[in-house]
PDB file of N, CA and C in Angstrom:
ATOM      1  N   UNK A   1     150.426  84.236  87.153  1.00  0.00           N
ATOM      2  CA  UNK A   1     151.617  84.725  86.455  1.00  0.00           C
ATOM      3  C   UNK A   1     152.280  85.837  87.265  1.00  0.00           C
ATOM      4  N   UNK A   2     153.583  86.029  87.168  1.00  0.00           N
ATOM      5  CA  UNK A   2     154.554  86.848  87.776  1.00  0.00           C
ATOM      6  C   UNK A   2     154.908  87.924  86.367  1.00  0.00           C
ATOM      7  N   UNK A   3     155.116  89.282  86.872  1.00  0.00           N
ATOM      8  CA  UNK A   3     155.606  90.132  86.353  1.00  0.00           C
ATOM      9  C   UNK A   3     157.083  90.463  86.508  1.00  0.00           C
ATOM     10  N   UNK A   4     157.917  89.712  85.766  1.00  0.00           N
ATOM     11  CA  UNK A   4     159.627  90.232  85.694  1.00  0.00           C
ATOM     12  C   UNK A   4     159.824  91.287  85.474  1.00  0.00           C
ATOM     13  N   UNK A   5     160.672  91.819  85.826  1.00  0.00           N
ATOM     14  CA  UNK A   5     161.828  93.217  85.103  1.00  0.00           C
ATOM     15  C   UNK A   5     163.135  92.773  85.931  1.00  0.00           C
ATOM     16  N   UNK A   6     164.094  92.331  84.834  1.00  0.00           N
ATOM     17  CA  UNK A   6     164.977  92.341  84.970  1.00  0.00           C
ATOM     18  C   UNK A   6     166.201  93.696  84.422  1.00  0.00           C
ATOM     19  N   UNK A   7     167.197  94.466  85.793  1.00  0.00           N
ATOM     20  CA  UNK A   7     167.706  95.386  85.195  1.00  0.00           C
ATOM     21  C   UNK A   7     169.062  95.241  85.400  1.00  0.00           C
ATOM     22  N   UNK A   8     169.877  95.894  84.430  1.00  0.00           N
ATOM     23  CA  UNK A   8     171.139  95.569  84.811  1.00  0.00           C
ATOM     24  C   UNK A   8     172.057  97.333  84.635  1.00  0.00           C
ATOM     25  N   UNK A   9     173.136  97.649  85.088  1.00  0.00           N
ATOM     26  CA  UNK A   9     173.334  99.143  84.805  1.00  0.00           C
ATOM     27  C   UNK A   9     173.125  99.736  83.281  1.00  0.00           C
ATOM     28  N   UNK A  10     173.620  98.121  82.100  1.00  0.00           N
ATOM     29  CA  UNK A  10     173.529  98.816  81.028  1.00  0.00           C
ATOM     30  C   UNK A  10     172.172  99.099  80.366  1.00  0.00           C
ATOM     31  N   UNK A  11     171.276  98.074  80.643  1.00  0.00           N
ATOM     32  CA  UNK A  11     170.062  98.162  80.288  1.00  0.00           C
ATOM     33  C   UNK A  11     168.711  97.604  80.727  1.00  0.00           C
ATOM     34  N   UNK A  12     167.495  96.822  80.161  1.00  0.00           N
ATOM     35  CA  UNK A  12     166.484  96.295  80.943  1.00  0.00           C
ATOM     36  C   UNK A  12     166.976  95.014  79.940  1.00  0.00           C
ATOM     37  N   UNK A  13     167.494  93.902  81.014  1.00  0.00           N
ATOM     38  CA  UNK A  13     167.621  92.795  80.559  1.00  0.00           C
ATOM     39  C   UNK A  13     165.967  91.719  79.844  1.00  0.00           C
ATOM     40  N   UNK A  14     165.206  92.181  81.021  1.00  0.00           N
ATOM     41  CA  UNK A  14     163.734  91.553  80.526  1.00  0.00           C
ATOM     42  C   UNK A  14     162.875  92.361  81.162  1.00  0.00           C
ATOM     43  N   UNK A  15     161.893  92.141  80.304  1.00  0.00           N
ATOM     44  CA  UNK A  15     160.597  92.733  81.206  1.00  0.00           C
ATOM     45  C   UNK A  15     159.579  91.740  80.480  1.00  0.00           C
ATOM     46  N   UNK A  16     158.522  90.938  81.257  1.00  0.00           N
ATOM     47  CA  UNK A  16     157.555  90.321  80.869  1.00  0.00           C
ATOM     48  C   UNK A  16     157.284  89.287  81.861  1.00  0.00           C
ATOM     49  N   UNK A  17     155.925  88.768  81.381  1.00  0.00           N
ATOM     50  CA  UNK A  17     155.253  87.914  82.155  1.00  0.00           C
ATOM     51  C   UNK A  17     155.973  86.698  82.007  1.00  0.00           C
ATOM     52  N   UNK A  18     156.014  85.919  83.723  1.00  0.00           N
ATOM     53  CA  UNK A  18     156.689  84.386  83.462  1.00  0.00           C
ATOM     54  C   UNK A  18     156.399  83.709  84.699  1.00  0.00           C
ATOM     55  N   UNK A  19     156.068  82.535  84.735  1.00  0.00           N
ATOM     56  CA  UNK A  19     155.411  81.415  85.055  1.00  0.00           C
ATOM     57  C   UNK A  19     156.123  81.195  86.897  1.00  0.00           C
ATOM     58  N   UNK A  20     157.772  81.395  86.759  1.00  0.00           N
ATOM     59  CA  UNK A  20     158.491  81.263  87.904  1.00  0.00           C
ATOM     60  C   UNK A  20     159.724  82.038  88.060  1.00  0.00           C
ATOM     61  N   UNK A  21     160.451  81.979  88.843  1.00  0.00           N
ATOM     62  CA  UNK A  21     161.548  82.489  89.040  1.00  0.00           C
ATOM     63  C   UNK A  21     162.876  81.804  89.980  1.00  0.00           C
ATOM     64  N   UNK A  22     163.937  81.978  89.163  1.00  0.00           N
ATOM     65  CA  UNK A  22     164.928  80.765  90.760  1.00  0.00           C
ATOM     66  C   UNK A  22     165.936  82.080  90.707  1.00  0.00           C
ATOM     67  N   UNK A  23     166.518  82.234  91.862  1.00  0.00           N
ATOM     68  CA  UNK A  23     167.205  83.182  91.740  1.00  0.00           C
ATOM     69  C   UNK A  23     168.731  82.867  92.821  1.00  0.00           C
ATOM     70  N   UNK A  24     169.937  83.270  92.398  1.00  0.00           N
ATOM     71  CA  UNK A  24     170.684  82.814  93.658  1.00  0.00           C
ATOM     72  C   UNK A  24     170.748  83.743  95.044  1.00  0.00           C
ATOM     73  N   UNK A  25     170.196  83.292  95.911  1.00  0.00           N
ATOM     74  CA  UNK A  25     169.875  84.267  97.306  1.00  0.00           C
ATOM     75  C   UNK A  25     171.234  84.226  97.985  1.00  0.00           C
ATOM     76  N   UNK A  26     171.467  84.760  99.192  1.00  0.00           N
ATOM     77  CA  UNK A  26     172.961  85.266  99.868  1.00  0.00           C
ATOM     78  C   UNK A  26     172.445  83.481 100.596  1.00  0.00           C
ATOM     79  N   UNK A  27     171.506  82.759 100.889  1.00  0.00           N
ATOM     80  CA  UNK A  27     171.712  81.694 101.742  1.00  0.00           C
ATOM     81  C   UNK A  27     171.282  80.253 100.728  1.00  0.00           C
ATOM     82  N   UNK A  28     171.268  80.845  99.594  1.00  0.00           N
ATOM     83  CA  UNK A  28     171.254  79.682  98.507  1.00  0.00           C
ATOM     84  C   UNK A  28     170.025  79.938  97.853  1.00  0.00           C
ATOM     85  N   UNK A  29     169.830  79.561  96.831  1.00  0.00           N
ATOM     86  CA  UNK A  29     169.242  79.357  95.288  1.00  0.00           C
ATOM     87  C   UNK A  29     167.540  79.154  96.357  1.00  0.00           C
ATOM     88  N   UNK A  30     166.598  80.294  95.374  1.00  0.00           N
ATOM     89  CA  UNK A  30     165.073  79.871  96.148  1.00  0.00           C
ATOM     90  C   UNK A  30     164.111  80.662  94.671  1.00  0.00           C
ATOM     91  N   UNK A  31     163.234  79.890  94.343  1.00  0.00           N
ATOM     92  CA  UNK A  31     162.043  79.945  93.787  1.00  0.00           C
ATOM     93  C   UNK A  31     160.646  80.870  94.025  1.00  0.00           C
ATOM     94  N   UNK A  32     160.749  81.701  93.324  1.00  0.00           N
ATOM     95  CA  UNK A  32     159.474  82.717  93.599  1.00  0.00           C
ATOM     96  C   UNK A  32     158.185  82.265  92.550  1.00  0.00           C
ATOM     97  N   UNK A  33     156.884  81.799  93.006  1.00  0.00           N
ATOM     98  CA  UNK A  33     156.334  81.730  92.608  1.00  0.00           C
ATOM     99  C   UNK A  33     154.635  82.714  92.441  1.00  0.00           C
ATOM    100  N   UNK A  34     153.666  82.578  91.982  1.00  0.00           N
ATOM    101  CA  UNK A  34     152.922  83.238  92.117  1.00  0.00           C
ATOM    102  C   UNK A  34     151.801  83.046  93.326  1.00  0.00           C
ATOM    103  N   UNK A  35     151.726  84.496  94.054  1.00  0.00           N
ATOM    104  CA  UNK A  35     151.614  84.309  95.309  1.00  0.00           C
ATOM    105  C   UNK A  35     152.571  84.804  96.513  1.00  0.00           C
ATOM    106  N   UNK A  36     153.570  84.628  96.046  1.00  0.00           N
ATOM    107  CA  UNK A  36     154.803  84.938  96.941  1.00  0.00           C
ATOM    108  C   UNK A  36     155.215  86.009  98.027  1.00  0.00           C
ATOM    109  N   UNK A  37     155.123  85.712  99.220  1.00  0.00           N
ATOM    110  CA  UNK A  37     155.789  86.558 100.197  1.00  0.00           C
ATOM    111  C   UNK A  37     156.522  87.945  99.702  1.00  0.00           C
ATOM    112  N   UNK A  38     155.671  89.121 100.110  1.00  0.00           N
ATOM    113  CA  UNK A  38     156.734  89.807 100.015  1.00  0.00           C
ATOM    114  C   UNK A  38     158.389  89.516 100.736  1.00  0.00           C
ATOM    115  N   UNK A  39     159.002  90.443  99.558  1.00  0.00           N
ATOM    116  CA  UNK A  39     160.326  89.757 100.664  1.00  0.00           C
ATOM    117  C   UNK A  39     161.216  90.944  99.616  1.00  0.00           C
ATOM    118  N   UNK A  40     162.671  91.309  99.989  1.00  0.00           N
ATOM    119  CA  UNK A  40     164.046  92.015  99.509  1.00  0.00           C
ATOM    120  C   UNK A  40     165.032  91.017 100.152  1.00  0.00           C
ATOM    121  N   UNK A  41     165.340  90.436  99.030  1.00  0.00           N
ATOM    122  CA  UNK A  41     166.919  90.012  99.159  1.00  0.00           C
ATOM    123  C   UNK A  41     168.164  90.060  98.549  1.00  0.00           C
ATOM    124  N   UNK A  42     169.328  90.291  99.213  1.00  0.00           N
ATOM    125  CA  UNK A  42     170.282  89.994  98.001  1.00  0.00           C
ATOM    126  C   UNK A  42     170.696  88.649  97.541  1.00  0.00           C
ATOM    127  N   UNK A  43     171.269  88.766  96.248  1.00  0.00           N
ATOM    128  CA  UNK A  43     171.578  88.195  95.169  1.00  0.00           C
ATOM    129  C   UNK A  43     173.497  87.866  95.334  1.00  0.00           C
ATOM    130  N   UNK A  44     173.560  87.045  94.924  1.00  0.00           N
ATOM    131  CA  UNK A  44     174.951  86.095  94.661  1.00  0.00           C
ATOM    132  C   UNK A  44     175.188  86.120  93.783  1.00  0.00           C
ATOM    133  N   UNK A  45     176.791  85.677  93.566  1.00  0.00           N
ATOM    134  CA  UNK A  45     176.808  85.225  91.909  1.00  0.00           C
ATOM    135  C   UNK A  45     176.517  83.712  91.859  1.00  0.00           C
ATOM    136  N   UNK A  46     175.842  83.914  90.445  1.00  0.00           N
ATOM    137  CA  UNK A  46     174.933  82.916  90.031  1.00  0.00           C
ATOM    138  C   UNK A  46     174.088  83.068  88.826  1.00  0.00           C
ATOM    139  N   UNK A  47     172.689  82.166  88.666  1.00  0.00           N
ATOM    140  CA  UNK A  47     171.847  82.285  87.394  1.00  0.00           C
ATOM    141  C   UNK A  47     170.736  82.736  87.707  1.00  0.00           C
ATOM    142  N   UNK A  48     170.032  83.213  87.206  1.00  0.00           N
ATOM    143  CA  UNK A  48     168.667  83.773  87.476  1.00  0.00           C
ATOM    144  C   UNK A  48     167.873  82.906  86.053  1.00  0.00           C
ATOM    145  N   UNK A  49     167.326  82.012  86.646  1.00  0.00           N
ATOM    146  CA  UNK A  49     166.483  80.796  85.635  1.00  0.00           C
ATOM    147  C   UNK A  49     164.640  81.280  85.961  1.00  0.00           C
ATOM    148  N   UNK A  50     164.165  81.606  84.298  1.00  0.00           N
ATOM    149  CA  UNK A  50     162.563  82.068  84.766  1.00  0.00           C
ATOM    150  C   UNK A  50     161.886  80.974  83.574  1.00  0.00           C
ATOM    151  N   UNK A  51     160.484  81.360  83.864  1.00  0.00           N
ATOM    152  CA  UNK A  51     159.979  79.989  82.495  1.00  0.00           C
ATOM    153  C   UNK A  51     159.312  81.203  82.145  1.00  0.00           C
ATOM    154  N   UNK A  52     159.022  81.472  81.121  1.00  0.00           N
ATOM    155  CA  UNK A  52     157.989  82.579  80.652  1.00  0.00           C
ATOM    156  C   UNK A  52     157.355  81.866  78.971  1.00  0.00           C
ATOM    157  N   UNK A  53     156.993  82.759  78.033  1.00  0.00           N
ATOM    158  CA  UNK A  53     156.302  81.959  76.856  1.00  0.00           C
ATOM    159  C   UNK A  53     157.426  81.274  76.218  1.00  0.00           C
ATOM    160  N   UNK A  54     158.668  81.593  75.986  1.00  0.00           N
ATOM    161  CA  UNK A  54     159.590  81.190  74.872  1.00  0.00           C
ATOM    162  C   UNK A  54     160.389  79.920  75.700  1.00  0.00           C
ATOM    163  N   UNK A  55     159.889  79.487  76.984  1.00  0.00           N
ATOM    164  CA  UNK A  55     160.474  78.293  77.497  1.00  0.00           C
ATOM    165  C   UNK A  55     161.129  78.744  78.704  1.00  0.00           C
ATOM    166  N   UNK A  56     162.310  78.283  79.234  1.00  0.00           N
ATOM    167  CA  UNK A  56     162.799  77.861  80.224  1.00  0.00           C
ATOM    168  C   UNK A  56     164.155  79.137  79.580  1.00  0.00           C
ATOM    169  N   UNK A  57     164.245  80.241  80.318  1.00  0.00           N
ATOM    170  CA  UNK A  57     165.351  81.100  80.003  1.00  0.00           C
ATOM    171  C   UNK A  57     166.335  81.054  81.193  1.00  0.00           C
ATOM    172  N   UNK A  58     167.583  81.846  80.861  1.00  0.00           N
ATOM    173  CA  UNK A  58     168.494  82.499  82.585  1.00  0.00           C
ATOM    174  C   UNK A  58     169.419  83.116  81.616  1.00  0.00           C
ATOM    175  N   UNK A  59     169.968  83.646  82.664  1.00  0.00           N
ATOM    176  CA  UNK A  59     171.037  84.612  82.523  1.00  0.00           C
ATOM    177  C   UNK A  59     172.101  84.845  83.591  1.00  0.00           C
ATOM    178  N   UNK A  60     173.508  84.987  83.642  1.00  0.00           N
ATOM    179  CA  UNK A  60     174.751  84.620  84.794  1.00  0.00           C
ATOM    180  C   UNK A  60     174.600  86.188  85.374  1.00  0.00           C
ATOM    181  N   UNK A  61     174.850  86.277  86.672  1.00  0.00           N
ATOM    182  CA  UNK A  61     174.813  87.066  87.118  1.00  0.00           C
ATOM    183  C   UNK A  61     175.637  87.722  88.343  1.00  0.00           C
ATOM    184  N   UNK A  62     176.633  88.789  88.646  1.00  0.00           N
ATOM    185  CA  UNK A  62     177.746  88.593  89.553  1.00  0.00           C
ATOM    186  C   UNK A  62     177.276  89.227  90.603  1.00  0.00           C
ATOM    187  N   UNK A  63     175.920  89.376  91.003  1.00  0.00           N
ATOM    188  CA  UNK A  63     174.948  89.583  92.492  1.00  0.00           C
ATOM    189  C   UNK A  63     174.283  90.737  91.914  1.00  0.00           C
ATOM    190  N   UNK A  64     173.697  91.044  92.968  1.00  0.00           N
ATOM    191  CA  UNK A  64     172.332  92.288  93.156  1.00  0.00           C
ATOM    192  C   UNK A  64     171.284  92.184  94.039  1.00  0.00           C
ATOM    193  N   UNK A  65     170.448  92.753  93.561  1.00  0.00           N
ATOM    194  CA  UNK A  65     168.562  92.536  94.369  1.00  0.00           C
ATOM    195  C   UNK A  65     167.798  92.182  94.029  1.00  0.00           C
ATOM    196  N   UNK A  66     166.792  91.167  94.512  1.00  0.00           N
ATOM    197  CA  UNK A  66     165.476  91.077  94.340  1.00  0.00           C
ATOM    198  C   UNK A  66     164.588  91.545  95.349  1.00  0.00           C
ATOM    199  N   UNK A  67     163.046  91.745  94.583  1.00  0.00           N
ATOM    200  CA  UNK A  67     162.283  92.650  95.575  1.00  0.00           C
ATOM    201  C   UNK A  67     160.597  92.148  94.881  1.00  0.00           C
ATOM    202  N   UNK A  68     160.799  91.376  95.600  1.00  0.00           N
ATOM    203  CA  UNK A  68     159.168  90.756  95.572  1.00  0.00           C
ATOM    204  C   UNK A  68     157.673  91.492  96.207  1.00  0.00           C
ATOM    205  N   UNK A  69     156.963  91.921  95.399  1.00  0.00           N
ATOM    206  CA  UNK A  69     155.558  92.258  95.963  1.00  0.00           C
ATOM    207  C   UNK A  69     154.402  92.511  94.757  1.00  0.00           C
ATOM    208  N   UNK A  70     153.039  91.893  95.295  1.00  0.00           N
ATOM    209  CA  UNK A  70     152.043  91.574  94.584  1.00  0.00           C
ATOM    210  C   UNK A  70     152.179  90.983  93.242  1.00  0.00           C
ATOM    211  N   UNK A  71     153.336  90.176  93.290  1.00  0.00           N
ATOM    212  CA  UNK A  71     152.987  89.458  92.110  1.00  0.00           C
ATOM    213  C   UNK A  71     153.903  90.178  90.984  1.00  0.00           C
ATOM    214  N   UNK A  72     154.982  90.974  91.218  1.00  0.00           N
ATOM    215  CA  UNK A  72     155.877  91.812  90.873  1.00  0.00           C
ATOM    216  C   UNK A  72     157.263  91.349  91.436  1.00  0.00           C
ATOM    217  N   UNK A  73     158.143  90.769  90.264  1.00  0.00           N
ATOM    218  CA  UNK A  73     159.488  90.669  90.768  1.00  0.00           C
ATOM    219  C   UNK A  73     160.468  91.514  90.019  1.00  0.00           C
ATOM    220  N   UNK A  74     161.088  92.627  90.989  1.00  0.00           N
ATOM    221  CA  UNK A  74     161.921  92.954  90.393  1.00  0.00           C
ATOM    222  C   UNK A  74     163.474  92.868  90.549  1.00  0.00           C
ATOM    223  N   UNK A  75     164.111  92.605  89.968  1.00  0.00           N
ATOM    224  CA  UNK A  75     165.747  92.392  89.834  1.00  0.00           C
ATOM    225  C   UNK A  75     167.150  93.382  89.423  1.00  0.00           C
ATOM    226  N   UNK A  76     167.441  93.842  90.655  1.00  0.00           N
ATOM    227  CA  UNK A  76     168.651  94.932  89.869  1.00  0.00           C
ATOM    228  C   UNK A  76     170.135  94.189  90.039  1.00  0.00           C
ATOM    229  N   UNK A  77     170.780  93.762  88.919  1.00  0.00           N
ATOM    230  CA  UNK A  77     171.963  93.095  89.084  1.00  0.00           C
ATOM    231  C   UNK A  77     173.052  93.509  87.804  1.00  0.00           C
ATOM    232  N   UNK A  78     173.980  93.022  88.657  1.00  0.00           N
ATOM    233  CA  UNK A  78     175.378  93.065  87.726  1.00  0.00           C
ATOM    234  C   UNK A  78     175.451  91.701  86.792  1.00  0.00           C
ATOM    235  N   UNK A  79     175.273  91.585  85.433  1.00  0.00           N
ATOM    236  CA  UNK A  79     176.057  91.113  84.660  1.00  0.00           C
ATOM    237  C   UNK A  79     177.445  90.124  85.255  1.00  0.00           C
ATOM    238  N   UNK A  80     177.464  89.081  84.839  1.00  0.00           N
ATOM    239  CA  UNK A  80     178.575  88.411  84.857  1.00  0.00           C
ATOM    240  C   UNK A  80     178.814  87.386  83.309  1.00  0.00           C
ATOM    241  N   UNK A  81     179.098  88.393  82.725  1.00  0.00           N
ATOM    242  CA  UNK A  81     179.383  87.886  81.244  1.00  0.00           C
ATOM    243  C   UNK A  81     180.344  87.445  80.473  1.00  0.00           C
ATOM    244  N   UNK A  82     180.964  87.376  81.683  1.00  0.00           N
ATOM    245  CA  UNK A  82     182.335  86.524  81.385  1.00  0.00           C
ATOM    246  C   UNK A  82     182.897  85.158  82.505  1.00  0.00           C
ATOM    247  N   UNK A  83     181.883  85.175  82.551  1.00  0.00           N
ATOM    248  CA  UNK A  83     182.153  83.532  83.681  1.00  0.00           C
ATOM    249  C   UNK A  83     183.368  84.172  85.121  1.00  0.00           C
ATOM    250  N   UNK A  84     183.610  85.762  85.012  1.00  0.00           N
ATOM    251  CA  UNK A  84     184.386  86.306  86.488  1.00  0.00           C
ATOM    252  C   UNK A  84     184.063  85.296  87.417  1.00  0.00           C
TER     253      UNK A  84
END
């Protein structure tokens, strides 16, 4: 299992355990699973799709960061809540 925190300026969009992660990267859409390379990348606009207990979630997003290590993903992004 992967540890999310998802943040956004207004608040903590998620925080909890979840199964995967797809995220949109600056060179296209890539999957973090458990195990995963450390790695920092930026973020596009796009969806950030995770599976955790309540199913298959996402949320639109108009770019930011991800920052992968030990099994820890964390996400600082802008909101795109209006289809911009």
């Amino acid at each position: 299992m992967l540890k999310l925190k998802i943040v956004s300026p207004q608040k903590i969009e998620f925080e909890g355990e979840v199964e995967n992660v797809k995220v949109p990267g600056s060179l296209g859409q890539f999957e973090i699973l458990t195990g995963h390379a450390p790695i920092i990348s930026l973020l596009t606009k796009g969806e950030v799709i995770y599976t955790c207990a309540d199913g298959k979630q996402s949320i639109a997003i108009g770019g930011g960061f991800v920052e992968v290590q030990k099994n820890e993903v964390s996400l600082c992004v802008e909101l795109n809540e209006y289809g911009e």
